[in-house]
Coordinates of C-alpha atoms and ligand atoms in Angstrom, one line a residue:
M261 CA 184.1 173.6 -56.2
T262 CA 180.4 172.9 -56.2
T263 CA 178.9 175.7 -58.4
P264 CA 176.0 178.0 -57.4
A265 CA 174.1 176.3 -60.3
E266 CA 174.5 172.9 -58.7
F267 CA 173.0 174.2 -55.4
A268 CA 170.2 175.9 -57.4
R269 CA 169.4 172.6 -59.2
R270 CA 169.2 170.8 -55.8
R271 CA 166.7 173.3 -54.5
Q272 CA 164.7 173.2 -57.7
Q273 CA 164.6 169.4 -57.6
L274 CA 163.4 169.4 -54.0
M275 CA 160.8 172.1 -54.7
R276 CA 159.4 170.0 -57.5
A277 CA 159.2 167.0 -55.2
I278 CA 157.4 169.1 -52.5
A279 CA 155.0 170.5 -55.1
R280 CA 154.2 167.0 -56.4
E281 CA 153.5 165.8 -52.9
S282 CA 151.6 168.7 -51.4
G283 CA 150.9 171.3 -54.1
R284 CA 152.7 174.5 -54.9
D285 CA 151.4 176.4 -51.9
A286 CA 153.6 174.3 -49.6
V287 CA 156.5 176.0 -47.7
A288 CA 159.7 174.3 -46.4
V289 CA 161.8 175.6 -43.6
F290 CA 165.4 174.4 -42.9
P291 CA 167.7 175.5 -40.0
S292 CA 171.4 175.7 -40.2
A293 CA 173.6 174.2 -37.5
R294 CA 174.3 176.3 -34.4
E295 CA 177.6 177.0 -32.8
V296 CA 178.3 174.7 -29.8
V297 CA 180.3 175.8 -26.7
R298 CA 183.2 173.4 -26.1
N299 CA 184.5 175.0 -22.8
G300 CA 185.1 178.5 -21.4
D301 CA 184.8 180.9 -24.3
V302 CA 185.8 178.3 -26.9
H303 CA 183.4 176.8 -29.5
H304 CA 183.7 173.5 -31.2
Q305 CA 184.9 174.0 -34.8
F306 CA 181.8 174.9 -36.7
R307 CA 180.5 172.6 -39.4
Q308 CA 177.3 173.3 -41.3
E309 CA 174.4 170.9 -41.0
S310 CA 174.7 168.6 -44.0
T311 CA 171.3 169.2 -45.5
F312 CA 171.5 172.9 -45.1
W313 CA 174.8 172.9 -46.8
Y314 CA 173.5 170.5 -49.5
L315 CA 170.8 173.1 -50.4
T316 CA 172.7 176.3 -50.0
G317 CA 176.5 175.9 -49.8
F318 CA 176.3 178.4 -47.0
A319 CA 178.7 177.7 -44.1
E320 CA 177.7 180.1 -41.4
P321 CA 175.6 179.4 -38.2
D322 CA 172.3 181.1 -37.3
A323 CA 170.7 180.9 -40.7
V324 CA 167.4 179.6 -42.0
L325 CA 166.4 178.6 -45.5
V326 CA 162.7 179.0 -46.6
L327 CA 161.6 177.4 -49.9
R328 CA 158.3 178.4 -51.4
P329 CA 157.8 176.4 -54.7
G330 CA 154.7 178.5 -55.6
A331 CA 156.2 182.0 -55.0
D332 CA 157.7 184.3 -57.6
H333 CA 160.8 184.5 -55.5
P334 CA 160.9 181.0 -54.0
V335 CA 164.3 181.0 -52.2
A336 CA 164.6 183.2 -49.0
M337 CA 167.4 183.0 -46.5
F338 CA 167.7 184.5 -43.0
V339 CA 171.4 185.1 -42.0
R340 CA 173.5 187.0 -39.5
P341 CA 174.0 190.5 -40.9
H342 CA 177.4 192.1 -41.4
D343 CA 178.9 193.2 -38.1
P344 CA 182.0 195.3 -38.1
V345 CA 183.0 194.3 -34.5
M346 CA 182.6 190.5 -35.2
A347 CA 184.5 191.0 -38.5
V348 CA 187.5 192.1 -36.4
W349 CA 187.3 189.2 -34.0
V350 CA 186.3 186.2 -36.1
G351 CA 186.1 187.5 -39.7
P352 CA 183.5 188.8 -42.1
R353 CA 180.1 187.3 -42.7
A354 CA 178.4 187.0 -46.1
G355 CA 175.7 189.3 -44.7
V356 CA 172.3 190.0 -46.3
D357 CA 173.6 191.3 -49.6
G358 CA 176.3 188.7 -49.9
T359 CA 173.8 185.9 -49.4
V360 CA 171.8 187.1 -52.5
E361 CA 174.9 187.8 -54.6
Q362 CA 176.9 184.7 -53.7
Y363 CA 174.4 182.0 -52.7
G364 CA 171.6 182.5 -55.1
A365 CA 168.9 183.5 -52.6
D366 CA 166.1 185.5 -54.2
A367 CA 165.8 187.4 -51.0
A368 CA 167.8 187.6 -47.7
H369 CA 166.9 189.0 -44.4
P370 CA 168.7 189.5 -41.0
I371 CA 168.0 186.5 -38.8
E372 CA 166.6 188.8 -36.2
E373 CA 163.6 189.4 -38.5
L374 CA 162.7 185.7 -38.8
D375 CA 160.2 186.0 -35.9
S376 CA 158.1 188.7 -37.6
L377 CA 158.6 187.6 -41.2
L378 CA 158.1 183.8 -41.0
P379 CA 154.3 184.0 -40.3
R380 CA 154.0 186.2 -43.4
M381 CA 155.9 183.8 -45.5
L382 CA 153.6 181.0 -44.3
A383 CA 150.5 183.1 -45.0
G384 CA 149.3 181.2 -48.1
A385 CA 150.7 177.8 -47.2
R386 CA 148.4 174.7 -46.6
T387 CA 151.4 172.5 -45.9
V388 CA 154.6 173.3 -44.0
Y389 CA 157.6 171.1 -44.4
Y390 CA 159.7 171.3 -41.2
A391 CA 161.6 168.7 -39.2
F392 CA 160.8 169.3 -35.5
G393 CA 163.3 168.4 -32.9
A394 CA 166.6 169.7 -34.3
D395 CA 166.4 173.4 -33.3
A396 CA 164.4 174.3 -30.3
V397 CA 164.2 178.1 -31.2
L398 CA 162.9 177.4 -34.7
D399 CA 160.5 174.7 -33.3
T400 CA 158.9 177.4 -31.2
L401 CA 158.6 179.9 -34.1
V402 CA 157.1 177.3 -36.4
T403 CA 154.7 176.2 -33.7
R404 CA 153.6 179.7 -33.1
A405 CA 153.1 180.4 -36.8
V406 CA 150.9 177.4 -37.1
A407 CA 148.9 178.3 -34.0
E408 CA 148.4 181.9 -35.2
R409 CA 147.1 180.7 -38.6
R410 CA 144.6 178.4 -36.8
D411 CA 143.4 181.2 -34.6
M412 CA 143.0 183.5 -37.6
A413 CA 141.3 180.9 -39.8
Q414 CA 137.7 182.1 -39.2
R415 CA 138.3 185.5 -40.7
G416 CA 141.8 185.3 -42.3
P417 CA 143.6 182.8 -44.5
A418 CA 142.8 179.1 -44.0
A419 CA 144.6 177.2 -41.3
I420 CA 147.8 175.2 -42.1
E421 CA 146.5 171.7 -42.7
A422 CA 149.6 169.7 -42.4
V423 CA 153.1 170.0 -41.0
R424 CA 155.2 167.3 -42.8
D425 CA 158.8 166.2 -42.1
P426 CA 160.9 167.0 -45.2
S427 CA 163.5 164.4 -44.3
A428 CA 162.0 161.6 -46.5
L429 CA 162.1 163.8 -49.6
V430 CA 165.5 165.4 -48.9
D431 CA 167.1 162.1 -47.8
S432 CA 166.0 160.2 -50.9
Q433 CA 167.3 163.1 -53.0
R434 CA 170.7 163.0 -51.2
L435 CA 170.8 159.3 -51.5
V436 CA 171.3 159.5 -55.3
K437 CA 174.4 161.5 -56.0
S438 CA 174.8 163.9 -59.0
A439 CA 177.9 163.9 -61.1
A440 CA 179.2 166.9 -59.2
E441 CA 178.7 165.1 -55.9
V442 CA 180.5 162.0 -57.2
R443 CA 183.4 164.2 -58.2
A444 CA 183.6 165.8 -54.8
L445 CA 183.4 162.4 -53.1
Q446 CA 186.1 161.0 -55.4
H447 CA 188.4 163.9 -54.5
A448 CA 187.8 163.2 -50.8
I449 CA 188.7 159.6 -51.5
D450 CA 191.8 160.4 -53.5
I451 CA 193.1 162.6 -50.6
T452 CA 192.3 159.8 -48.2
G453 CA 194.2 157.4 -50.5
E454 CA 197.3 159.6 -50.6
G455 CA 197.1 160.0 -46.8
L456 CA 196.9 156.2 -46.3
Q457 CA 199.8 155.6 -48.6
V458 CA 202.0 158.1 -46.7
A459 CA 200.9 156.7 -43.3
L460 CA 201.5 153.1 -44.2
A461 CA 204.9 154.0 -45.6
A462 CA 205.8 155.8 -42.4
T463 CA 204.5 153.1 -40.0
R464 CA 207.1 151.3 -37.9
P465 CA 206.7 149.2 -34.7
G466 CA 207.6 151.4 -31.7
M467 CA 205.6 154.4 -33.0
H468 CA 202.5 155.4 -31.2
E469 CA 199.1 155.2 -32.8
Y470 CA 198.7 158.9 -32.7
E471 CA 201.9 159.4 -34.6
V472 CA 200.5 157.4 -37.5
Q473 CA 197.3 159.4 -37.2
A474 CA 199.3 162.6 -37.3
V475 CA 201.1 161.5 -40.5
L476 CA 197.8 160.6 -42.1
E477 CA 196.0 163.8 -41.2
Q478 CA 199.0 166.0 -42.0
E479 CA 198.7 164.7 -45.6
Y480 CA 195.0 165.5 -45.6
R481 CA 195.7 169.1 -44.6
R482 CA 198.6 169.3 -47.1
L483 CA 196.2 168.3 -49.8
G484 CA 193.6 170.9 -48.7
S485 CA 191.0 168.8 -46.8
P486 CA 189.8 171.0 -43.9
R487 CA 189.0 168.2 -41.5
E488 CA 188.1 164.5 -41.2
G489 CA 184.6 163.3 -41.8
F490 CA 184.8 161.3 -38.5
P491 CA 187.4 160.8 -35.8
T492 CA 190.3 158.7 -37.2
I493 CA 190.5 155.1 -35.9
A494 CA 194.2 154.3 -35.5
A495 CA 194.1 150.9 -33.7
S496 CA 197.1 148.6 -33.2
G497 CA 197.2 145.1 -31.8
E498 CA 194.1 144.2 -29.8
N499 CA 192.7 147.7 -30.2
S500 CA 191.8 146.7 -33.7
C501 CA 189.1 144.5 -32.2
T502 CA 187.3 147.7 -30.8
L503 CA 185.1 148.8 -33.7
H504 CA 185.1 152.6 -32.9
Y505 CA 188.4 152.8 -31.1
V506 CA 189.5 156.5 -31.1
D507 CA 191.9 156.9 -28.2
N508 CA 194.9 156.3 -30.5
R509 CA 197.4 156.4 -27.5
R510 CA 199.0 153.0 -27.6
Q511 CA 202.6 152.2 -28.7
I512 CA 202.6 149.8 -31.7
G513 CA 204.2 146.4 -31.1
Q514 CA 206.5 144.4 -33.4
R515 CA 203.9 141.8 -34.4
D516 CA 200.8 144.0 -34.3
L517 CA 198.3 144.6 -37.0
M518 CA 197.4 148.2 -37.5
L519 CA 193.9 149.2 -38.5
L520 CA 193.3 152.7 -40.0
D521 CA 189.7 153.6 -40.5
T522 CA 189.6 157.1 -41.9
G523 CA 188.1 159.7 -44.3
A524 CA 189.2 163.1 -45.4
E525 CA 186.4 165.6 -46.1
W526 CA 186.2 167.5 -49.3
E527 CA 183.4 170.0 -50.0
Y528 CA 181.6 168.4 -47.0
Y529 CA 181.8 164.9 -48.6
S530 CA 183.5 162.3 -46.5
A531 CA 185.5 159.3 -47.6
D532 CA 185.4 156.2 -45.4
V533 CA 188.2 153.8 -46.0
T534 CA 189.8 151.1 -43.8
R535 CA 193.1 149.4 -44.4
T536 CA 194.6 146.8 -42.0
Y537 CA 198.2 145.9 -42.3
P538 CA 201.1 144.4 -40.4
A539 CA 203.1 147.2 -38.6
S540 CA 206.4 145.3 -39.3
G541 CA 205.6 145.0 -43.0
K542 CA 205.1 141.2 -42.8
F543 CA 201.9 139.4 -41.9
T544 CA 202.2 136.4 -39.5
A545 CA 200.6 133.2 -40.8
A546 CA 197.5 133.6 -38.6
Q547 CA 197.1 137.3 -39.5
R548 CA 197.4 136.4 -43.2
A549 CA 194.9 133.6 -43.0
A550 CA 192.3 136.0 -41.4
Y551 CA 193.2 138.8 -43.8
D552 CA 192.7 136.6 -46.9
I553 CA 189.2 135.7 -45.7
V554 CA 188.1 139.3 -45.1
L555 CA 189.6 140.4 -48.5
A556 CA 187.7 137.6 -50.3
S557 CA 184.5 138.5 -48.4
Q558 CA 184.9 142.2 -49.4
E559 CA 185.5 141.3 -53.0
A560 CA 182.3 139.2 -53.0
G561 CA 180.4 142.2 -51.5
I562 CA 181.8 144.5 -54.1
A563 CA 181.0 142.1 -57.0
K564 CA 177.4 141.8 -55.8
T565 CA 176.9 145.6 -55.9
A566 CA 174.9 146.5 -58.9
P567 CA 171.6 148.3 -59.9
G568 CA 168.5 146.3 -59.2
V569 CA 170.2 144.3 -56.4
A570 CA 168.8 144.6 -52.8
F571 CA 171.1 146.6 -50.4
H572 CA 171.0 143.7 -48.0
A573 CA 172.2 141.3 -50.7
V574 CA 175.7 142.9 -50.5
H575 CA 175.9 142.0 -46.8
Q576 CA 174.7 138.5 -47.5
A577 CA 177.3 137.9 -50.1
S578 CA 180.1 139.1 -47.8
L579 CA 178.8 137.3 -44.8
R580 CA 178.7 134.0 -46.6
V581 CA 182.5 134.2 -47.3
I582 CA 183.2 135.3 -43.7
V583 CA 181.3 132.3 -42.3
E584 CA 183.0 129.9 -44.8
G585 CA 186.3 131.4 -43.6
L586 CA 185.4 130.9 -39.9
I587 CA 184.8 127.2 -40.6
D588 CA 188.2 127.0 -42.4
L589 CA 189.9 128.6 -39.5
K590 CA 188.2 126.1 -37.2
V591 CA 186.5 128.9 -35.2
L592 CA 183.1 127.6 -36.1
R593 CA 181.7 124.1 -36.9
G594 CA 178.6 123.3 -38.9
S595 CA 176.9 124.1 -42.2
V596 CA 177.2 127.6 -43.6
D597 CA 173.5 128.0 -43.8
S598 CA 172.8 127.0 -40.3
L599 CA 175.6 129.1 -38.8
I600 CA 174.2 132.1 -40.7
E601 CA 170.7 131.2 -39.5
R602 CA 171.8 131.0 -35.9
E603 CA 174.1 134.1 -36.3
A604 CA 176.9 132.0 -34.8
Y605 CA 179.4 134.4 -36.5
R606 CA 178.3 137.4 -34.4
P607 CA 181.1 137.2 -31.8
Y608 CA 183.6 137.7 -34.6
Y609 CA 181.6 139.8 -37.1
M610 CA 179.1 142.0 -35.3
H611 CA 178.4 144.8 -37.7
S612 CA 176.8 145.0 -41.1
T613 CA 178.8 145.2 -44.3
S614 CA 177.5 148.5 -45.7
H615 CA 176.1 151.9 -45.1
W616 CA 175.3 154.9 -47.4
L617 CA 178.1 157.4 -47.8
G618 CA 178.0 161.1 -48.8
L619 CA 177.9 164.3 -46.9
D620 CA 177.6 162.3 -43.7
V621 CA 179.9 159.3 -43.2
H622 CA 176.8 157.3 -42.2
D623 CA 174.8 159.1 -44.8
V624 CA 171.0 159.6 -45.0
G625 CA 168.7 157.4 -47.0
R626 CA 166.5 154.5 -46.1
Y627 CA 167.8 150.9 -45.9
R628 CA 164.3 149.5 -45.9
T629 CA 161.0 150.6 -47.3
D630 CA 157.8 148.9 -46.3
G631 CA 159.9 146.1 -44.8
K632 CA 161.8 145.5 -48.1
S633 CA 165.5 146.1 -48.5
T634 CA 166.2 149.2 -50.6
T635 CA 167.0 148.4 -54.3
L636 CA 170.4 149.8 -55.4
A637 CA 170.2 152.3 -58.2
P638 CA 172.8 154.3 -60.2
G639 CA 174.2 157.2 -58.2
M640 CA 174.0 155.6 -54.8
V641 CA 177.3 155.2 -52.9
L642 CA 177.8 152.6 -50.2
T643 CA 180.7 151.3 -48.2
V644 CA 181.7 147.6 -48.4
E645 CA 183.5 146.8 -45.2
P646 CA 183.4 143.3 -43.8
G647 CA 185.7 142.4 -40.8
L648 CA 186.8 139.7 -38.4
Y649 CA 187.5 140.5 -34.8
F650 CA 189.0 137.9 -32.5
A651 CA 189.1 139.8 -29.2
P652 CA 191.4 138.6 -26.3
G653 CA 189.2 136.4 -24.1
S654 CA 186.9 135.4 -26.9
K655 CA 186.3 131.7 -27.8
A656 CA 188.5 132.0 -30.8
P657 CA 191.7 129.9 -30.9
K658 CA 194.6 131.6 -29.0
R659 CA 196.6 132.1 -32.2
L660 CA 193.9 134.4 -33.5
Q661 CA 193.2 136.4 -30.4
G662 CA 194.1 140.1 -30.7
I663 CA 193.6 140.1 -34.4
G664 CA 191.1 142.6 -35.8
I665 CA 190.7 143.1 -39.5
R666 CA 188.4 145.4 -41.5
I667 CA 188.8 146.3 -45.2
E668 CA 186.6 149.1 -46.4
D669 CA 186.0 150.5 -49.8
D670 CA 183.5 153.1 -51.2
V671 CA 181.5 151.9 -54.1
L672 CA 179.3 153.9 -56.6
V673 CA 176.4 152.1 -58.2
T674 CA 176.6 152.8 -62.0
P675 CA 174.1 151.9 -64.8
S676 CA 176.3 149.0 -65.8
G677 CA 177.3 147.8 -62.4
R678 CA 179.7 149.5 -60.0
R679 CA 182.7 151.7 -59.7
N680 CA 185.0 151.2 -56.8
L681 CA 185.9 154.8 -56.0
T682 CA 188.7 153.5 -53.6
G683 CA 190.0 151.0 -56.1
R684 CA 193.4 152.6 -56.3
I685 CA 194.2 152.4 -52.6
P686 CA 196.4 149.3 -52.0
K687 CA 194.8 146.4 -50.2
T688 CA 196.3 143.1 -51.5
P689 CA 198.6 141.6 -48.9
E690 CA 201.5 141.9 -51.3
A691 CA 200.9 145.5 -52.0
L692 CA 200.6 146.3 -48.3
E693 CA 203.8 144.4 -47.4
A694 CA 205.7 146.3 -50.1
L695 CA 204.4 149.7 -48.9
V696 CA 204.5 149.5 -45.1
G697 CA 207.6 151.0 -43.6
S698 CA 209.0 151.9 -47.0
A699 CA 209.4 155.7 -46.3
A700 CA 213.0 156.9 -45.8
R701 CA 213.7 157.3 -42.1
Ligands
LIG1483 N1 184.2 154.8 -40.0 C1 183.0 154.3 -39.5 C2 182.5 153.3 -40.3 O1 183.2 152.6 -41.0 O2 181.3 153.0 -40.4
MN1484 MN1 182.1 152.7 -42.9
MN1485 MN1 185.1 153.4 -41.8

């Protein structure tokens, strides 16, 4: 479990960065997620907004965090107070006292008091850090507080001079994972690996995609993961050519490939792993040829991942192998460089190779700064996930049509190079063929 000390360290790190940028009289305000109605009286399952959770570990809706680096008591939270009726219907809340005792806030207040207390908390601030546009109610409160200060400025405290978006500071902090974050992510990945092994072993032609999904996600639940980090993609046959296919309703055919793109969540960190395998337990020659190319491309991308390397260089390393493979398969003709230059590969490889991974599956963090690709540094975690997709009706040779392959691992940049956090999850053709369908019926 992430300790209260870890959350406190994150807040302190952020407050130091805020003070460096804007002075100690800056104030930062962060809203939690809100509950969202699904239909009738039913809400979507609540998941805390990732940055709010990152800074607090507090998993309830209708909460606000106020950080004041220059104050004697810099951490204040507004929360839903204890409510005996709601406790009967949906369970207890941390409440005002619990928020101080369990979540390390210096002070906590009922959320109903935000309206009257926020202007007071902003009283000495010259800079307010707040990300407009995510929470309309809080947007109005912050706007009003800024306007009041301006109106009072002639006789009272000076006006607020700047409202800055905290996202750049928070996101660059979230981009570099602490040891505790890497442990949580590794646990999410280990659960995902267990789920994949059980699902591959259970797969047989004739099952439906949703049955494989159910086996996978039952293993996640059995191992304590509360939910997936994103909807599971369980794509058989030509569905594997649809990048974000989530219907998962089709019956799996005898000669189909099966593509599972999935990630269990643990402590809000999401794994993101893709394995593609023959449902029958044996690749056809065409499937195997395409698989070998994607695997070689993925290994080239992983090998390129290291501190000091540009984020984009991982994609370039993977892409080169994909294009060489497309020439070998007689899908493309010409020189590798000119095919890359003309983006001739795009009908068959249309996404990029990597994204940041963390609390969000497509995690925060810049990919470019001032037009330059971000330089990889220890603590960053990225996916390496090249693919080849030969959709029916594409210009690919008939023998390849209906084949979609993606192989996705999660890689931590370390001081000496990289650690493949997903390295124990089978992916060689031999390992996959041995595993698929091996569970007792
Ligand atoms: N699972 C979504 C992705 O791989 O980016
Ligand atoms: Mn991914
Ligand atoms: Mn994925």
